[in-house]
GROMACS .gro file of C-alpha atoms in nm:
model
  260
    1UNK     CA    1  15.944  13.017   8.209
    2UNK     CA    2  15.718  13.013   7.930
    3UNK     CA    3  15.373  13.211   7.939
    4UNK     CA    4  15.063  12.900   8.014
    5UNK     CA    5  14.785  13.187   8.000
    6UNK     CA    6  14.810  13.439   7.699
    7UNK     CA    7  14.572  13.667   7.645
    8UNK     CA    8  14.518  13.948   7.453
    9UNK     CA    9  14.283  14.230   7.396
   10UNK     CA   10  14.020  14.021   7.586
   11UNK     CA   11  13.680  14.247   7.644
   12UNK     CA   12  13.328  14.136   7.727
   13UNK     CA   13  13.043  14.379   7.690
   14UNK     CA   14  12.678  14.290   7.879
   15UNK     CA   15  12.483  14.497   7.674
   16UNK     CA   16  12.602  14.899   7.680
   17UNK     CA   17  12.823  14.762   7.999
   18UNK     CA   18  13.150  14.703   7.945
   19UNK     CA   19  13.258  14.442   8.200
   20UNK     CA   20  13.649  14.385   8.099
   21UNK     CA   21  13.829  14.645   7.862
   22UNK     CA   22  14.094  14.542   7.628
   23UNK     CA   23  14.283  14.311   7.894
   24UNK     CA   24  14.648  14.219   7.801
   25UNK     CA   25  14.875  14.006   8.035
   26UNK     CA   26  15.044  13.692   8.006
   27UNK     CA   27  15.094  13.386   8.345
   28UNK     CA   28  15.372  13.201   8.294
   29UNK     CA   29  15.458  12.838   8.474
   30UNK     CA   30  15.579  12.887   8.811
   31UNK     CA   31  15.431  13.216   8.877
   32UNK     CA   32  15.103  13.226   9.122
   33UNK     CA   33  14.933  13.580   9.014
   34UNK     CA   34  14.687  13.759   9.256
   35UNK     CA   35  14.402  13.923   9.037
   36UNK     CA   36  14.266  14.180   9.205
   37UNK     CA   37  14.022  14.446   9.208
   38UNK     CA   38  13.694  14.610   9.376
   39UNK     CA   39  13.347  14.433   9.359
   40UNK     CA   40  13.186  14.500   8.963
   41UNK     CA   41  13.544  14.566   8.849
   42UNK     CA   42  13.575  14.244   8.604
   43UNK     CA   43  13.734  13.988   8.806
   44UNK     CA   44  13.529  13.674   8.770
   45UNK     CA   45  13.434  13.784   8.430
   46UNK     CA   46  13.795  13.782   8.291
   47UNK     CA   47  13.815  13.417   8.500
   48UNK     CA   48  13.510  13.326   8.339
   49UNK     CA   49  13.663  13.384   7.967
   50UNK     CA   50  13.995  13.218   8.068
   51UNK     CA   51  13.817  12.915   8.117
   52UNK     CA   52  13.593  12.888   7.883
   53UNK     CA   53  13.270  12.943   8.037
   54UNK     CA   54  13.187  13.298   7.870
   55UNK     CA   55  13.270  13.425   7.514
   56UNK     CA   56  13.464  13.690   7.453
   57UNK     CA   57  13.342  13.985   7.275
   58UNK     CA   58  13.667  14.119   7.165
   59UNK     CA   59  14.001  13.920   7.199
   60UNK     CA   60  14.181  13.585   7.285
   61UNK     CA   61  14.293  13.381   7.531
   62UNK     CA   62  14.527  13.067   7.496
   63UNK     CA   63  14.610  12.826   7.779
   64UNK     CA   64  14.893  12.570   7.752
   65UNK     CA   65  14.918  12.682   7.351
   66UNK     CA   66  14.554  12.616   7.277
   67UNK     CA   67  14.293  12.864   7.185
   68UNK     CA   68  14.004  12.846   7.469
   69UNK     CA   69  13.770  12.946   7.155
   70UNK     CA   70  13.884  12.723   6.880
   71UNK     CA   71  14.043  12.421   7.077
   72UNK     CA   72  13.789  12.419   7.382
   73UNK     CA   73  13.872  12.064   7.487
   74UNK     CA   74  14.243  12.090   7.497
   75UNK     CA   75  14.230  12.408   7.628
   76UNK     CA   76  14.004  12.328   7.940
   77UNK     CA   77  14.237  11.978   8.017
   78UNK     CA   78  14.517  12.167   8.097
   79UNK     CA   79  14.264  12.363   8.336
   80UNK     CA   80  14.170  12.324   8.693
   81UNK     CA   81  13.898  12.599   8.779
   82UNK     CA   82  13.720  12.649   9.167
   83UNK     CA   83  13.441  12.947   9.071
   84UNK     CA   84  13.307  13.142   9.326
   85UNK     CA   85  13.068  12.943   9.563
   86UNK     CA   86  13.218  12.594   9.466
   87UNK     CA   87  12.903  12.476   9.311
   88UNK     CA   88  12.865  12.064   9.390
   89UNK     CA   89  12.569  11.828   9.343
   90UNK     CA   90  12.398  11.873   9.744
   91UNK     CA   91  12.295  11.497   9.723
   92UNK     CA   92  12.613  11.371   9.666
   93UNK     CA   93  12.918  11.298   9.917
   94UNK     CA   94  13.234  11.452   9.858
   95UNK     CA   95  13.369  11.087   9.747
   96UNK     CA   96  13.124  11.033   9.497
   97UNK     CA   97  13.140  11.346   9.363
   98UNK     CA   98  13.524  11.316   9.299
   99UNK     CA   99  13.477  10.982   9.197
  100UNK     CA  100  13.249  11.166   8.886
  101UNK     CA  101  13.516  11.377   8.856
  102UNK     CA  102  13.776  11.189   8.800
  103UNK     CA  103  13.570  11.005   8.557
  104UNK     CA  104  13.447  11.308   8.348
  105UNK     CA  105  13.830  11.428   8.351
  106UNK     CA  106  13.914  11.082   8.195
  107UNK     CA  107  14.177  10.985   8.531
  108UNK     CA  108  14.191  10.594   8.390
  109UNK     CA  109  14.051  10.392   8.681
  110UNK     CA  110  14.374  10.218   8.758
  111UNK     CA  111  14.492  10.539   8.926
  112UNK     CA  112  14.169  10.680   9.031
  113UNK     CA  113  14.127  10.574   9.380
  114UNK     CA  114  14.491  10.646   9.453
  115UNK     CA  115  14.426  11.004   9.338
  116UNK     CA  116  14.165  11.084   9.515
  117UNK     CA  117  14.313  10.978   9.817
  118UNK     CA  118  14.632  11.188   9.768
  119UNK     CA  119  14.413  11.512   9.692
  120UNK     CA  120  14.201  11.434   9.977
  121UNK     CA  121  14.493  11.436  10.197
  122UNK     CA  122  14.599  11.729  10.083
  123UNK     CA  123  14.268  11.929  10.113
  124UNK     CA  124  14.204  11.760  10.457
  125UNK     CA  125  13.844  11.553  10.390
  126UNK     CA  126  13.927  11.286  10.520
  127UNK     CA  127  13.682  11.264  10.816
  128UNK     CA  128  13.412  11.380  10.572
  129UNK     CA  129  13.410  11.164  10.306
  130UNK     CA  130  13.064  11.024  10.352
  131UNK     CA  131  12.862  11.334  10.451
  132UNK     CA  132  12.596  11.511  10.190
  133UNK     CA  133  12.781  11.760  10.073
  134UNK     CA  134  12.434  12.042  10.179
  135UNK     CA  135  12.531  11.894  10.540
  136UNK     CA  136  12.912  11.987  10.488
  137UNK     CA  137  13.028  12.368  10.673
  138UNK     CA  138  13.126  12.635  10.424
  139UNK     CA  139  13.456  12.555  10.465
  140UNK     CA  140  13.419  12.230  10.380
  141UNK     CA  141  13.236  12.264  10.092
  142UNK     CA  142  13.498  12.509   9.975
  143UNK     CA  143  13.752  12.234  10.001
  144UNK     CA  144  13.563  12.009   9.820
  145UNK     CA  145  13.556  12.254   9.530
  146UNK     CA  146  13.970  12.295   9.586
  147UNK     CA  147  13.976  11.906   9.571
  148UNK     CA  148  13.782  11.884   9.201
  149UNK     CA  149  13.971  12.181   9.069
  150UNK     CA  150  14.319  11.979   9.126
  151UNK     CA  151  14.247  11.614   9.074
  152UNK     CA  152  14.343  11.591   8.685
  153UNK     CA  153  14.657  11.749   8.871
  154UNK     CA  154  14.624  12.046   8.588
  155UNK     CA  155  14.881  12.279   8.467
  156UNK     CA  156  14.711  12.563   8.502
  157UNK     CA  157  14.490  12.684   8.805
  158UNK     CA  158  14.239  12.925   8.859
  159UNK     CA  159  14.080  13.041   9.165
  160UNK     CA  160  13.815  13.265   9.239
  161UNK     CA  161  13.840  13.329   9.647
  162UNK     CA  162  14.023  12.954   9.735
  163UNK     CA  163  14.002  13.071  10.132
  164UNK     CA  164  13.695  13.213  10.135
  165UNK     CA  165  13.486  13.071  10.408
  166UNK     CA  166  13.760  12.913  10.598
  167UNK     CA  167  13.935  12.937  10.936
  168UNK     CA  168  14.287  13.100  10.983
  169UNK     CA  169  14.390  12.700  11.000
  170UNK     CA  170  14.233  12.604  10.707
  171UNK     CA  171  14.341  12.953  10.495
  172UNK     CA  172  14.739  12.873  10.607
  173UNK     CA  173  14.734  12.524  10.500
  174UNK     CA  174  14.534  12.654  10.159
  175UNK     CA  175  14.784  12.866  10.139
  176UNK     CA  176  15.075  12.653  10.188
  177UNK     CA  177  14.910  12.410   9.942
  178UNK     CA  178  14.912  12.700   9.665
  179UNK     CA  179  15.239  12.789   9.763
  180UNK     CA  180  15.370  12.409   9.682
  181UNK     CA  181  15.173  12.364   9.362
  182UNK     CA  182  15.295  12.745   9.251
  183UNK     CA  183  15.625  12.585   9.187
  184UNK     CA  184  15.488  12.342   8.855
  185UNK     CA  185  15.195  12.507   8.799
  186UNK     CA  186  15.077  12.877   8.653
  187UNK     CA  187  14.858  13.004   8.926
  188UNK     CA  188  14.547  13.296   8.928
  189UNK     CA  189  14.349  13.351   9.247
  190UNK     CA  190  14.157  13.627   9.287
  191UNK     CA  191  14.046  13.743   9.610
  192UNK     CA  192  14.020  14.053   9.795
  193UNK     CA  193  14.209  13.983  10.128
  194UNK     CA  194  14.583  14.160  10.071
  195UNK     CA  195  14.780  13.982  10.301
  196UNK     CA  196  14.676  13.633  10.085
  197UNK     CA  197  14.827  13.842   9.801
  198UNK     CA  198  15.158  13.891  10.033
  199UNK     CA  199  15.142  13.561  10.161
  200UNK     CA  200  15.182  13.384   9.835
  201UNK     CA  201  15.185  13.530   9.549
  202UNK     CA  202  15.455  13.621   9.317
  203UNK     CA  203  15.314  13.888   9.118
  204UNK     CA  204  14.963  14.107   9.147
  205UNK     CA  205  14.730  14.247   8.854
  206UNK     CA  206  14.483  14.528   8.996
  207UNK     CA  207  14.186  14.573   8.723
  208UNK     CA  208  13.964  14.849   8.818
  209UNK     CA  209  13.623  14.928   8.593
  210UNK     CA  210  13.771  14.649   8.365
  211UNK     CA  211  14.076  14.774   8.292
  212UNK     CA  212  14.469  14.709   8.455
  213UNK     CA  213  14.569  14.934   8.664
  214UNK     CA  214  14.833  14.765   8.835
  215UNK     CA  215  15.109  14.460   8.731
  216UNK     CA  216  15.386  14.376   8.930
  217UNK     CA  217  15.530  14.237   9.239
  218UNK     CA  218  15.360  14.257   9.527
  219UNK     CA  219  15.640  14.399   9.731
  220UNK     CA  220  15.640  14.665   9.429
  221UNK     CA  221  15.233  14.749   9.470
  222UNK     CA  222  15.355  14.835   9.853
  223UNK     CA  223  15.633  15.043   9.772
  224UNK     CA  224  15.393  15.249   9.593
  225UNK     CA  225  15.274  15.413   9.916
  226UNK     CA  226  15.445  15.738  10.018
  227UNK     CA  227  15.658  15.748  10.339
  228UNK     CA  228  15.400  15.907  10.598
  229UNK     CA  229  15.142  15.585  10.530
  230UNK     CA  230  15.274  15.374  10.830
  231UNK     CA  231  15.047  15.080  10.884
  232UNK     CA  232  14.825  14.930  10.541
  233UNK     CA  233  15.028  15.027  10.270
  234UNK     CA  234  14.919  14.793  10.053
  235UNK     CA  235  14.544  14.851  10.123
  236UNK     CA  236  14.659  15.237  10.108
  237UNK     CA  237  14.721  15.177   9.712
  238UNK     CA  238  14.446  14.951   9.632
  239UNK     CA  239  14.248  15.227   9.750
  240UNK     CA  240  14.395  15.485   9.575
  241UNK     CA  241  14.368  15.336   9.239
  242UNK     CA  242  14.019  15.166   9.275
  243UNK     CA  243  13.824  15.441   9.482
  244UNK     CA  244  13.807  15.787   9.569
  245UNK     CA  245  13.867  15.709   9.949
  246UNK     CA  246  14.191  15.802  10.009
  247UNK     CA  247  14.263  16.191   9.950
  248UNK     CA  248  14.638  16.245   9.982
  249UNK     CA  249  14.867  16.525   9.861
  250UNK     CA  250  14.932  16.552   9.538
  251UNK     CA  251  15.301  16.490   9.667
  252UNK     CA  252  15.143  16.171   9.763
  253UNK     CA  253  14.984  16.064   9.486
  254UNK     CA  254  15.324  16.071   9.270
  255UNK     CA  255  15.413  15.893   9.528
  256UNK     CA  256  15.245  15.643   9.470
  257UNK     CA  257  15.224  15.633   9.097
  258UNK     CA  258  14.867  15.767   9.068
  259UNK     CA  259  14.771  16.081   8.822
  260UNK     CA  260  14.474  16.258   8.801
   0.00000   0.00000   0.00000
């Protein structure tokens, strides 16, 4: 499959912080990759640049064979984004504020109505459609902001927490969405629940103080734990190369591919 997300050296400094740290890695169509990482570690930053919303300081990023920098408006068509907090106008109802979206994404208005409906089914809205969206649960909203981020059915997605705020019914059927779309689509959600990460994706990232420390599958990131971690293993390794709260062996720490 060829790579829809390229980027290269990508680094961001606020000031004498530097969020994200030379960043290399490559999403290619058909692959959903799980970005993970501890709070502060240059997650939503590195999303952020990907889409266009912050400049680089260092580095480039291409989506669908456009540079985000020099060909902004091709770059973000071929993007759907949810931030964190899927920010909506409060005022409006989820069906006019798709209705604007499908306008500002340029959906001709032949097709509009019909789209919306599809992705509406899909999200399952349908018995909210008229509600403020300030009135809407936090689940809700956060389907609202899944809804916009798919409409312009892009080619590349990009999540920042898709479940968060949902119930275990909503997460498996945003899960099983994902899981579908993963199939066309190049895929990044970040999020810090693990089993998400098991449950559908097809490859993991760990960055850590903005740098990789992890890429691979996630049934590879598990292997990583030694033999004598039983239960966890996967939250055993995250731990071990984004904190100082696991203190194995040293035995165990070759183990699991971490060096001192």
């Amino acid at each position: 499959m060829s790579a829809m997300i390229e980027i290269r050296g990508l680094s961001k400094d606020f000031g004498p912080l530097k969020a994200v740290d030379g960043v290399s890695f490559d999403v290619a169509q058909g692959e959903v990759l799980g970005f993970l990482g501890p709070n502060g570690a240059g997650k939503s930053t590195t999303m952020k640049m990907v889409t266009g919303f912050l400049t680089p300081s260092a580095g480039t990023v291409r989506v669908a064979g456009h540079d985000v920098l020099a060909e902004p408006v091709a770059a973000k068509t071929a993007i759907g984004y949810l931030p964190e907090g899927a920010p909506a106008y409060p005022d409006m109802t989820p069906l006019a504020f798709l209705r604007f979206i499908a306008e500002v994404r340029g959906i001709p208005g032949a097709t509009r109505e019909g789209r919306i409906a599809e992705v509406v089914r899909k999200v399952h809205l349908e018995g909210v459609m008229r509600q403020p969206i300030d009135t809407l649960s936090k689940g809700y909203k956060r389907r609202v902001g899944l809804a916009q981020a798919i409409l312009h059915d892009p080619r590349v997605l990009i999540m920042d927490e898709p479940t968060d705020g949902l119930d275990p019914n909503q997460k498996h059927e945003v899960r099983t969405l994902i899981h579908e779309m993963g199939r066309s689509k190049a895929i990044v959600l970040s999020t810090h629940i693990l089993e998400e990460v098991e449950a559908v994706c097809t490859r993991a990232i760990i960055i850590n103080k903005g740098r990789i420390v992890f890429d691979g599958k996630p049934a590879e990131l598990e292997g990583r734990a030694p033999a004598s971690v039983t239960k966890n293993r996967m939250d055993w390794v995250f731990r071990s190369l984004t904190s100082g709260d696991v203190s194995p062996q040293p035995q165990a720490l070759a183990a699991a591919g971490v060096h001192p």
